[in-house]
Tab-separated table of C-alpha atoms in Angstrom:
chain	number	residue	atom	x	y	z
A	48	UNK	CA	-41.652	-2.475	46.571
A	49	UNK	CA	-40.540	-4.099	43.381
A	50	UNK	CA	-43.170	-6.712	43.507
A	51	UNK	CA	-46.099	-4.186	44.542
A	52	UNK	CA	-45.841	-2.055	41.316
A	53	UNK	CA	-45.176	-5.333	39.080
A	54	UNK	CA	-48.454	-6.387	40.708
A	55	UNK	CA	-49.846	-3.335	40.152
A	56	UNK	CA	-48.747	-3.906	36.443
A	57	UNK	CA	-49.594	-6.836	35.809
A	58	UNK	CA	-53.153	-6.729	37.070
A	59	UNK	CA	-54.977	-6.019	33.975
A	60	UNK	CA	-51.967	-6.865	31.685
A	61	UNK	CA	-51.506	-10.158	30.108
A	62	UNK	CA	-49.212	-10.120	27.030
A	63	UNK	CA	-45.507	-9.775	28.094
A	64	UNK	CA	-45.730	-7.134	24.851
A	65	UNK	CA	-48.748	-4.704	26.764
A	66	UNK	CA	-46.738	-5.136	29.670
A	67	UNK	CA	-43.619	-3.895	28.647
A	68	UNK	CA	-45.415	-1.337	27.059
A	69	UNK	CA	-47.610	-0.139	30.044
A	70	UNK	CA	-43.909	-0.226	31.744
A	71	UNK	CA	-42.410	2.128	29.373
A	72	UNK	CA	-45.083	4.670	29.049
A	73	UNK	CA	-45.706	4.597	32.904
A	74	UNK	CA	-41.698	4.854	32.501
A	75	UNK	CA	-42.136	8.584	30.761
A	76	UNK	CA	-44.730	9.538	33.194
A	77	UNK	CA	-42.364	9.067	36.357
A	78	UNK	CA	-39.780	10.752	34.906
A	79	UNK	CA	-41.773	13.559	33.604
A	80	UNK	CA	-43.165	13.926	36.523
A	81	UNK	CA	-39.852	13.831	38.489
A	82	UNK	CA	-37.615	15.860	36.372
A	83	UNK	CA	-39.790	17.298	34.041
A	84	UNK	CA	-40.649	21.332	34.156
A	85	UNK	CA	-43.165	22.411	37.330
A	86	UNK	CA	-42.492	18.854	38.432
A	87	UNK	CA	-43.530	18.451	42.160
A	88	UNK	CA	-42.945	15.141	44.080
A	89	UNK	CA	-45.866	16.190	46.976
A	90	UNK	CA	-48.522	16.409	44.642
A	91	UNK	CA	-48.601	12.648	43.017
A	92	UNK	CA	-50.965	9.693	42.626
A	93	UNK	CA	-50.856	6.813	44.726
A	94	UNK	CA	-48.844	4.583	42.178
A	95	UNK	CA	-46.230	7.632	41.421
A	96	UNK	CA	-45.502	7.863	44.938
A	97	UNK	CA	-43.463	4.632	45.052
A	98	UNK	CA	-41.328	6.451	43.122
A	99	UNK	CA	-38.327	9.741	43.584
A	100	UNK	CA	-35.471	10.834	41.513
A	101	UNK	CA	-33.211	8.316	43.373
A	102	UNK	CA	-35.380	5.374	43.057
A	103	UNK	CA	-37.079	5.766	39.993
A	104	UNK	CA	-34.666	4.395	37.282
A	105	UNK	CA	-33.644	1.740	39.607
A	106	UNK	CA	-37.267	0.183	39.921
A	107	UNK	CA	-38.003	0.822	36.522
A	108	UNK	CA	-34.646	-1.118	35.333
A	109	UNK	CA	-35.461	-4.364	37.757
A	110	UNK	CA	-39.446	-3.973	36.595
A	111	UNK	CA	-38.165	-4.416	32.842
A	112	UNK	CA	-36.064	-7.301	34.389
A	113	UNK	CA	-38.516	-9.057	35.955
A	114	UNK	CA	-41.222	-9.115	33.301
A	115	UNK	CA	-38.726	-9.930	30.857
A	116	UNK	CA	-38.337	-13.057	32.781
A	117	UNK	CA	-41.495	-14.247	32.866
A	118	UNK	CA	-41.635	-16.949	30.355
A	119	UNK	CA	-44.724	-15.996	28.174
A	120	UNK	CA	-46.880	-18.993	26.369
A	121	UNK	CA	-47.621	-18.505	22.677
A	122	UNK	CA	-51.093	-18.646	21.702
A	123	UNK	CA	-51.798	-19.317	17.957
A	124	UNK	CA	-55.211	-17.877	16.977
A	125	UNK	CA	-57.394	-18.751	13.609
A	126	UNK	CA	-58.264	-14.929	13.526
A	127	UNK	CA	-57.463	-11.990	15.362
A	128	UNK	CA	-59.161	-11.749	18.579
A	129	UNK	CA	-60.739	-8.796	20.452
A	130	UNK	CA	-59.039	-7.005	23.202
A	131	UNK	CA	-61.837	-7.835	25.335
A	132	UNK	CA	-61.352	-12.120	24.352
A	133	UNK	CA	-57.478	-11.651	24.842
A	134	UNK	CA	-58.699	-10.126	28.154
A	135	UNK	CA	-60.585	-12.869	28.596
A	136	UNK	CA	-58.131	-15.778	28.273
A	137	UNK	CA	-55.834	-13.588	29.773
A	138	UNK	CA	-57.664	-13.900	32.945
A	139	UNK	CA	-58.563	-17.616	32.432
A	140	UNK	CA	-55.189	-18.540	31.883
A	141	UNK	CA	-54.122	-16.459	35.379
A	142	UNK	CA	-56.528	-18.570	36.839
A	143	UNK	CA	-54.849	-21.901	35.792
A	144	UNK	CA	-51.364	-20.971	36.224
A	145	UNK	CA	-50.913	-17.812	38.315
A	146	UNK	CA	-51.448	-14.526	39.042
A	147	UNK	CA	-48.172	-13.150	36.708
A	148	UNK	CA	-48.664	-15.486	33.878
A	149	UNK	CA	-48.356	-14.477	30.317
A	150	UNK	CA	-49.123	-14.813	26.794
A	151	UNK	CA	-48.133	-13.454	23.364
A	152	UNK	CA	-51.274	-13.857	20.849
A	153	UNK	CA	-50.274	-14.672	16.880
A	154	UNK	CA	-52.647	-15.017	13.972
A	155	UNK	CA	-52.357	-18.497	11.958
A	156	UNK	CA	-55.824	-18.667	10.075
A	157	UNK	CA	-55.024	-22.546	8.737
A	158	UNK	CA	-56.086	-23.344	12.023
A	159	UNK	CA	-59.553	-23.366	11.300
A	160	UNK	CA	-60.859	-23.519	14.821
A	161	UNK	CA	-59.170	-23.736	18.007
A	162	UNK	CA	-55.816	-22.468	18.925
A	163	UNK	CA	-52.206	-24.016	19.110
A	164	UNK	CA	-49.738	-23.180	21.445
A	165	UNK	CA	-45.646	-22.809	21.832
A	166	UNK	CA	-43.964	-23.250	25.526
A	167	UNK	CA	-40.313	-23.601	26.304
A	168	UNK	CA	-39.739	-23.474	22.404
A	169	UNK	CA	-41.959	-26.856	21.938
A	170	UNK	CA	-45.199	-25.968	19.248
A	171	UNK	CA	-48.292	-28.045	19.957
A	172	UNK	CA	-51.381	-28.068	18.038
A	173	UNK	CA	-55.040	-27.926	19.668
A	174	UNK	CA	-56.648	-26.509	16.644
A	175	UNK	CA	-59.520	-28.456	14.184
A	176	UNK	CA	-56.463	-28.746	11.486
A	177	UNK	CA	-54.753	-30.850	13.672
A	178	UNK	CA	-57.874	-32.704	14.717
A	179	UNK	CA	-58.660	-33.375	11.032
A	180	UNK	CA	-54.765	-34.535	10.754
A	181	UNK	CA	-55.122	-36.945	14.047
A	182	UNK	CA	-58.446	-38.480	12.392
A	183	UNK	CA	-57.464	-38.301	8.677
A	184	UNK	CA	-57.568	-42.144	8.188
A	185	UNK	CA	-60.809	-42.411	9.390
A	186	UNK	CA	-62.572	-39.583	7.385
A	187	UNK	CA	-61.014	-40.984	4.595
A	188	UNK	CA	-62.213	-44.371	5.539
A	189	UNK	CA	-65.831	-42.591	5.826
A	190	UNK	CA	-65.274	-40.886	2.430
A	191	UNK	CA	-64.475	-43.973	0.959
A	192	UNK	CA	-67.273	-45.863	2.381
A	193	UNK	CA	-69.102	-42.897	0.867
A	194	UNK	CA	-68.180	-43.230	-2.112
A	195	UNK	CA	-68.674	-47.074	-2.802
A	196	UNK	CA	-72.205	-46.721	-2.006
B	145	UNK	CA	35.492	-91.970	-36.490
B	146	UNK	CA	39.509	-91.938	-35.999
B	147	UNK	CA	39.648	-92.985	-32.464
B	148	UNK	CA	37.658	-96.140	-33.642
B	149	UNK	CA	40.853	-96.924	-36.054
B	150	UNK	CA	44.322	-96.450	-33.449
B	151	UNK	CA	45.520	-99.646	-34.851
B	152	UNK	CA	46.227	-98.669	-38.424
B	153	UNK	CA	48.519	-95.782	-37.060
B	154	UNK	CA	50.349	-98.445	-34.865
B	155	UNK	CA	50.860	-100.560	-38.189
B	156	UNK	CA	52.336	-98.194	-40.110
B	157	UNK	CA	54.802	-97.031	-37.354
B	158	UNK	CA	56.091	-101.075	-36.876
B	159	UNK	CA	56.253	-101.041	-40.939
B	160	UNK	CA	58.411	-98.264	-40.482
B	161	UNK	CA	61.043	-99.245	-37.890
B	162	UNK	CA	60.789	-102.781	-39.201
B	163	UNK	CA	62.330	-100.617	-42.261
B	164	UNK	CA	64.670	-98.522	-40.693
B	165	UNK	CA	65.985	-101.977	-38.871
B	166	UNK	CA	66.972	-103.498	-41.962
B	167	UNK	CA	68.216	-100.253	-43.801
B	168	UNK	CA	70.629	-100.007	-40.325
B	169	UNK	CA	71.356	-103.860	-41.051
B	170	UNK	CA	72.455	-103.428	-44.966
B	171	UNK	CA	74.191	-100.447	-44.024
B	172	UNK	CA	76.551	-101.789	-41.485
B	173	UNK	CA	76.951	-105.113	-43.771
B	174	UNK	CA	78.090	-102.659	-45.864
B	175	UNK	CA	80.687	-101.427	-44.190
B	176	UNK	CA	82.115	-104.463	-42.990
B	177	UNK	CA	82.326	-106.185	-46.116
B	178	UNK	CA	84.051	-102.380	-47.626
B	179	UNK	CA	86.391	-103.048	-44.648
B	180	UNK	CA	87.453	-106.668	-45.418
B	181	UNK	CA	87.567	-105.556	-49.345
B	182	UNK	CA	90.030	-102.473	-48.205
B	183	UNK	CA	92.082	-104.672	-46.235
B	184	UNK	CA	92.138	-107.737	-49.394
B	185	UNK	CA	92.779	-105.012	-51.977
B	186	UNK	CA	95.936	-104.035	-49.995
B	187	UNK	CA	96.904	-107.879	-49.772
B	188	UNK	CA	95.948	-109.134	-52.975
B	189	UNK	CA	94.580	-106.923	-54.957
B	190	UNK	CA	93.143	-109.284	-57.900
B	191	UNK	CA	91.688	-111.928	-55.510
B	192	UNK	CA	90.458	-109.493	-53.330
B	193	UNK	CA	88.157	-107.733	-55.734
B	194	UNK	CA	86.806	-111.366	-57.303
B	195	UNK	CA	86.264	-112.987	-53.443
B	196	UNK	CA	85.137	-108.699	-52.635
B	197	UNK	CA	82.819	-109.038	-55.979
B	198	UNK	CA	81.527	-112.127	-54.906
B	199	UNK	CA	80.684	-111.574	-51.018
B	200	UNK	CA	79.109	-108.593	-52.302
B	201	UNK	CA	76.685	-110.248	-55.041
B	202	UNK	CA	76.309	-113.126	-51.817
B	203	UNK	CA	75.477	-110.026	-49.115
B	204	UNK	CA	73.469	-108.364	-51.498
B	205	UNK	CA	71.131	-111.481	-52.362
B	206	UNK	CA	70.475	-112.305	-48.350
B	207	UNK	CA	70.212	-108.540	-47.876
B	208	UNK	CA	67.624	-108.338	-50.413
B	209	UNK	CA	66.136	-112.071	-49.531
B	210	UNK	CA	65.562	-111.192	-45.789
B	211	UNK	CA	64.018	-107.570	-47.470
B	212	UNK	CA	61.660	-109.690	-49.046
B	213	UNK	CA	60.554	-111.666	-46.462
B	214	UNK	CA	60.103	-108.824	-44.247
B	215	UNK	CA	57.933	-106.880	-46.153
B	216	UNK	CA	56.180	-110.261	-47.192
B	217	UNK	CA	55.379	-110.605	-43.466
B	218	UNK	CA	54.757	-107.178	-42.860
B	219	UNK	CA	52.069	-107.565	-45.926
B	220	UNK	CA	50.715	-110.117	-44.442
B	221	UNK	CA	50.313	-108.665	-40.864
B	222	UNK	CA	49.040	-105.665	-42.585
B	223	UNK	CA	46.599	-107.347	-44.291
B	224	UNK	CA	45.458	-109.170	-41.600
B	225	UNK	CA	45.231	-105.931	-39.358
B	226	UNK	CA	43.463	-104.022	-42.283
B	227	UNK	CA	40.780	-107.332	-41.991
B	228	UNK	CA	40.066	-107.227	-38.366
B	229	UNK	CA	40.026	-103.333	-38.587
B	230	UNK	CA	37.582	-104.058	-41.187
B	231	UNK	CA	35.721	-106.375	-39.170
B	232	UNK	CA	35.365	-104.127	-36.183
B	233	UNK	CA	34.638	-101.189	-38.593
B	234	UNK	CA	31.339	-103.188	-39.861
B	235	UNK	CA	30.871	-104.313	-36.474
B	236	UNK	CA	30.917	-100.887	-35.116
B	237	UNK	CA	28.962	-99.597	-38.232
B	238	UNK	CA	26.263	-102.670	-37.802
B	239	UNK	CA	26.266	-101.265	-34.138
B	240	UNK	CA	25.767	-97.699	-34.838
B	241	UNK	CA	23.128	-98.633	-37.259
B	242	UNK	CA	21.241	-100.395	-34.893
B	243	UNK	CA	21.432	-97.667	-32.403
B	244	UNK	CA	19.960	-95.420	-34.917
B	245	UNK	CA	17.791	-98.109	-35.161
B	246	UNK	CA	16.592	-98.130	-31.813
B	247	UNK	CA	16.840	-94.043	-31.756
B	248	UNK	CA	14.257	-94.057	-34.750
B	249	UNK	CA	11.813	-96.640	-33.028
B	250	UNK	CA	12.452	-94.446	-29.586
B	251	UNK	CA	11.757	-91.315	-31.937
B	252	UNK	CA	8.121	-92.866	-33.160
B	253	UNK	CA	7.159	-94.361	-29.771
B	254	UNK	CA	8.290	-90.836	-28.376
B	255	UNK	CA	5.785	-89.176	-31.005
B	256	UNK	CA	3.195	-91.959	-30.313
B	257	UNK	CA	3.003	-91.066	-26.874
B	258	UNK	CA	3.299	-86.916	-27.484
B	259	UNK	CA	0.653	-87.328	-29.790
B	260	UNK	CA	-1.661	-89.573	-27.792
B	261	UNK	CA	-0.825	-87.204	-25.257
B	262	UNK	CA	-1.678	-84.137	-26.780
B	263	UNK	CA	-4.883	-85.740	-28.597
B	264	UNK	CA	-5.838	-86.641	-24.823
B	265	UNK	CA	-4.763	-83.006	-23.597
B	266	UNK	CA	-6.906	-81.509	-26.313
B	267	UNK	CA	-9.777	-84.044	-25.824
B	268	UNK	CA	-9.697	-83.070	-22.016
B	269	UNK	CA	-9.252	-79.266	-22.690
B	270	UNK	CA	-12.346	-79.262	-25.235
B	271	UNK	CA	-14.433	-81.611	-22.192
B	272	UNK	CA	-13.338	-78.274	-19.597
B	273	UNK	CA	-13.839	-75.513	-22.349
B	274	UNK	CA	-17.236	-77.511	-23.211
B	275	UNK	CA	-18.285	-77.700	-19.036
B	276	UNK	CA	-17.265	-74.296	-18.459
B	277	UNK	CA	-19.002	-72.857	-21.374
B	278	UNK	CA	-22.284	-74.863	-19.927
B	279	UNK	CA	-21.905	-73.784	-16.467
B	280	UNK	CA	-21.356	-70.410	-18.249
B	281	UNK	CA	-24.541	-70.622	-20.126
B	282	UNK	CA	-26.301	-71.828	-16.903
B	283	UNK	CA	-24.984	-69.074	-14.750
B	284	UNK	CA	-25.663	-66.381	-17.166
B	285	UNK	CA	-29.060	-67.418	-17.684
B	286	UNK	CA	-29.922	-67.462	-14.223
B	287	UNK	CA	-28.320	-64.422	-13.858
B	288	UNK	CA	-30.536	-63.029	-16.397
B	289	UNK	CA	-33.571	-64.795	-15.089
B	290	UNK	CA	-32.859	-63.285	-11.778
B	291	UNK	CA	-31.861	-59.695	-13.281
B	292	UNK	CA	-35.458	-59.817	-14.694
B	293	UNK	CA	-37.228	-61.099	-12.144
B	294	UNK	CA	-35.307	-58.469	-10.052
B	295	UNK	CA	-36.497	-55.624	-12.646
B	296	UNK	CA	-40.425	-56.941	-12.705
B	297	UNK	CA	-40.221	-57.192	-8.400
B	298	UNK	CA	-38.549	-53.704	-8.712
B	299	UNK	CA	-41.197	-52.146	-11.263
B	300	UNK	CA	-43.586	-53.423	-9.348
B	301	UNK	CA	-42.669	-52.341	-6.049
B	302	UNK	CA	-42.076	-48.068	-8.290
B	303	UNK	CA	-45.517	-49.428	-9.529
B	304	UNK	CA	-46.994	-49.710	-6.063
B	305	UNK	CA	-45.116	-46.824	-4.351
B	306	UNK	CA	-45.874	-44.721	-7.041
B	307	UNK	CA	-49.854	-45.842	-6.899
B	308	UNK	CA	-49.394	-45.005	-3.396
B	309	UNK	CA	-47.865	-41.979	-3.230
B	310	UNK	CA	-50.640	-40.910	-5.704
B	311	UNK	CA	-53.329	-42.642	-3.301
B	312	UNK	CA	-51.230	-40.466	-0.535
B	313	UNK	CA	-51.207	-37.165	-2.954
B	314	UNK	CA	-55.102	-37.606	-3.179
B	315	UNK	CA	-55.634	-38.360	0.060
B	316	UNK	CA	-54.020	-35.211	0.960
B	317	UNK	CA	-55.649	-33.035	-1.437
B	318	UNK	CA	-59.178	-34.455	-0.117
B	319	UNK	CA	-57.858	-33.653	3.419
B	320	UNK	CA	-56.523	-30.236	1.955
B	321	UNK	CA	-60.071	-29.613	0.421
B	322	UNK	CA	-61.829	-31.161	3.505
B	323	UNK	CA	-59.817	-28.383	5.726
B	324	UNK	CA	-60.687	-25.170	3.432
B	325	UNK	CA	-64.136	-26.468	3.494
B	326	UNK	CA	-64.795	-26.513	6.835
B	327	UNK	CA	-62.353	-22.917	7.491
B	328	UNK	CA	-64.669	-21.600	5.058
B	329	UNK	CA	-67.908	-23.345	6.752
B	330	UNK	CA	-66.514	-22.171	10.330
B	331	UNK	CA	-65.580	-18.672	9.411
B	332	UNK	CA	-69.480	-17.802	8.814
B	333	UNK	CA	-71.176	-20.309	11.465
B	334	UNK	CA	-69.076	-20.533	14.951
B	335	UNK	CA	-69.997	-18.049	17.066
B	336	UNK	CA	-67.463	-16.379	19.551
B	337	UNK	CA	-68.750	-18.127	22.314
B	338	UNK	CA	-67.876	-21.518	20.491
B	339	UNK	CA	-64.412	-20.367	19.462
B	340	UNK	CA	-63.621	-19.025	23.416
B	341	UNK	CA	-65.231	-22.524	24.561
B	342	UNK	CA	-62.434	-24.459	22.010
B	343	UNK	CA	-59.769	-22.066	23.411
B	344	UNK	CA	-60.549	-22.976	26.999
B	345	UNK	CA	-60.641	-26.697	26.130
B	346	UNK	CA	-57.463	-26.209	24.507
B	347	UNK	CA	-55.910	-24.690	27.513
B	348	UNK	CA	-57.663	-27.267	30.163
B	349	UNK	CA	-55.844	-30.132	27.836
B	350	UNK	CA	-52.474	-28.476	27.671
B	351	UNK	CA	-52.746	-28.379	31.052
B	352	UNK	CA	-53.944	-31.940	32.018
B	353	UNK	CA	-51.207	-33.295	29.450
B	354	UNK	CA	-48.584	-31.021	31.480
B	355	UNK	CA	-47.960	-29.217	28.387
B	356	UNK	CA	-47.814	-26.213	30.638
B	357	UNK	CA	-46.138	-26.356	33.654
């Protein structure tokens, strides 16, 4: 049952921050709706109903568990990007490596173009900075030329 | 110098008995003849001091007589001892000069030499102190030709790395320049489009280097 709601989750969710986020306010709900005043356990929606006042802290503890597991790749953005782009690589990036795959988006505007990315603690650079760096000698070279003529 | 001369103590001591011999000899004469002249005077007293007068005068004259002759052969010995004392004396002193002598001419040949070989111990000292102070001079001036060749190779090379690290420091700042350029460029002409197509490239790459596993 654990795995259904992550799922659930996780389906239009791709920073391990909006997750754990959607998990704590969905968090309040449950409870609210469990223990809270007038609270009635027949008259629920579908994704509440996985849920009582036995179960619910339970699920909600291993849910926080689980996502906090996920290892989460760190994209490096020039500028900050839409919720509808972050949506967007959100779901390209599911397609490349899995339906629970996640990112964390940060801003670093000296990347000029392109982004640069941290996994298991290792930083790697796809940006144009480091594309100017990797061909420095020969824009130089160019400039150079450039200027003897 | 006195046990070169035992001899002349020897003399006198046979002078001396010889002496004391003939004082013994007149002595007991003496009293012999005082015996007989007792022994007259009690027999006949008139004749025995005449014949007692006259043996005396007669003992007297041989006791002096023989006196005489020994001292006159005792001079003579004691001249002739005092001669060949003499004799060895000069020989000893002719013997003693000569070995001062020889000492002297030992003491010159010794300074000869000492000198010759000090003058040769100097001479040879000077020829070291004169090498060493060459292969001083030579060593010191290649030292110093080396400790400036060493400073020109080394101001050269801060020369060079300096030049570069200024050639570097330019570099950089074109490269710096080159970047906020084209940020500044890119900020106002990529579209959105372009800048999701560069994050999916970046992605596909990641993942065909295994970046992302």
């Amino acid at each position: 049952m654990t795995q259904q709601v992550l799922d659930q989750i996780l389906a239009e969710t791709y920073t391990q921050t909006e997750a754990l986020d959607k998990l704590r306010v969905l968090k309040e709900l449950a409870v609210t709706e469990l223990f809270g005043h007038g609270a009635k356990e027949s008259n629920q929606t579908d994704f509440l109903k996985n849920f009582n006042r036995d179960n619910v802290y339970q699920i909600f503890d291993e849910l926080e568990k689980e996502i906090r597991t996920i290892k989460p790749l760190t994209i490096f953005f020039p500028f900050e990007m839409s919720a509808a782009e972050l949506t967007k690589v959100g779901k390209y990036l599911r397609s490349k490596f899995g339906s629970s795959f996640l990112f964390e988006a940060r801003i670093d505007p000296n990347l000029i173009a392109g982004v640069a990315l941290v996994w298991n603690g290792v930083y790697k650079d796809y940006s144009v900075r480091q594309k100017i760096a990797d061909n420095q000698d020969k824009i130089l070279a160019v400039l150079q030329e450039y200027i003897k003529h | 110098m006195l046990n070169t001369m035992p001899g002349l103590t020897t003399f006198y001591n046979i002078i001396y008995i010889i002496l004391g011999v003939a004082a013994l000899a007149v002595t007991a004469a003496y009293f012999r003849e005082h015996q007989k002249y007792q022994k007259l005077v009690k027999d006949n007293p008139d004749q025995a001091i005449k014949q007692a007068e006259k043996e005396s005068a007669a003992i007297l004259h041989r006791a002096l007589q023989r006196a005489q002759n020994i001292l006159g052969q005792a001079e003579n010995e004691g001249e002739q001892y005092e001669s060949k004392v003499s004799a060895e004396l000069s020989q000893a002193e002719a013997a003693f000069v000569k070995y001062l002598d020889s000492l002297r001419s030992k003491g010159n040949q010794l300074q000869l030499v000492s000198q010759q070989a000090i003058d040769n111990e100097a001479h040879q000292m000077f020829q070291r102190l004169e090498e060493k102070l060459t292969t001083s001079l030579q060593t010191t001036q290649q030292q110093s030709t080396a400790a400036i060749e060493n400073e020109l190779k080394n101001t050269r090379q801060m020369i060079n790395n300096y030049k570069r690290e200024q050639m570097a420091l330019v570099d950089e700042n074109i490269i710096a320049m080159l970047e906020k350029t084209i940020g500044l460029v890119l900020a106002k002409k990529i579209s959105l489009q372009d800048e999701m197509d560069l994050i999916y490239q970046a992605l596909d790459q990641a993942k065909e280097e295994k970046f992302i596993v």
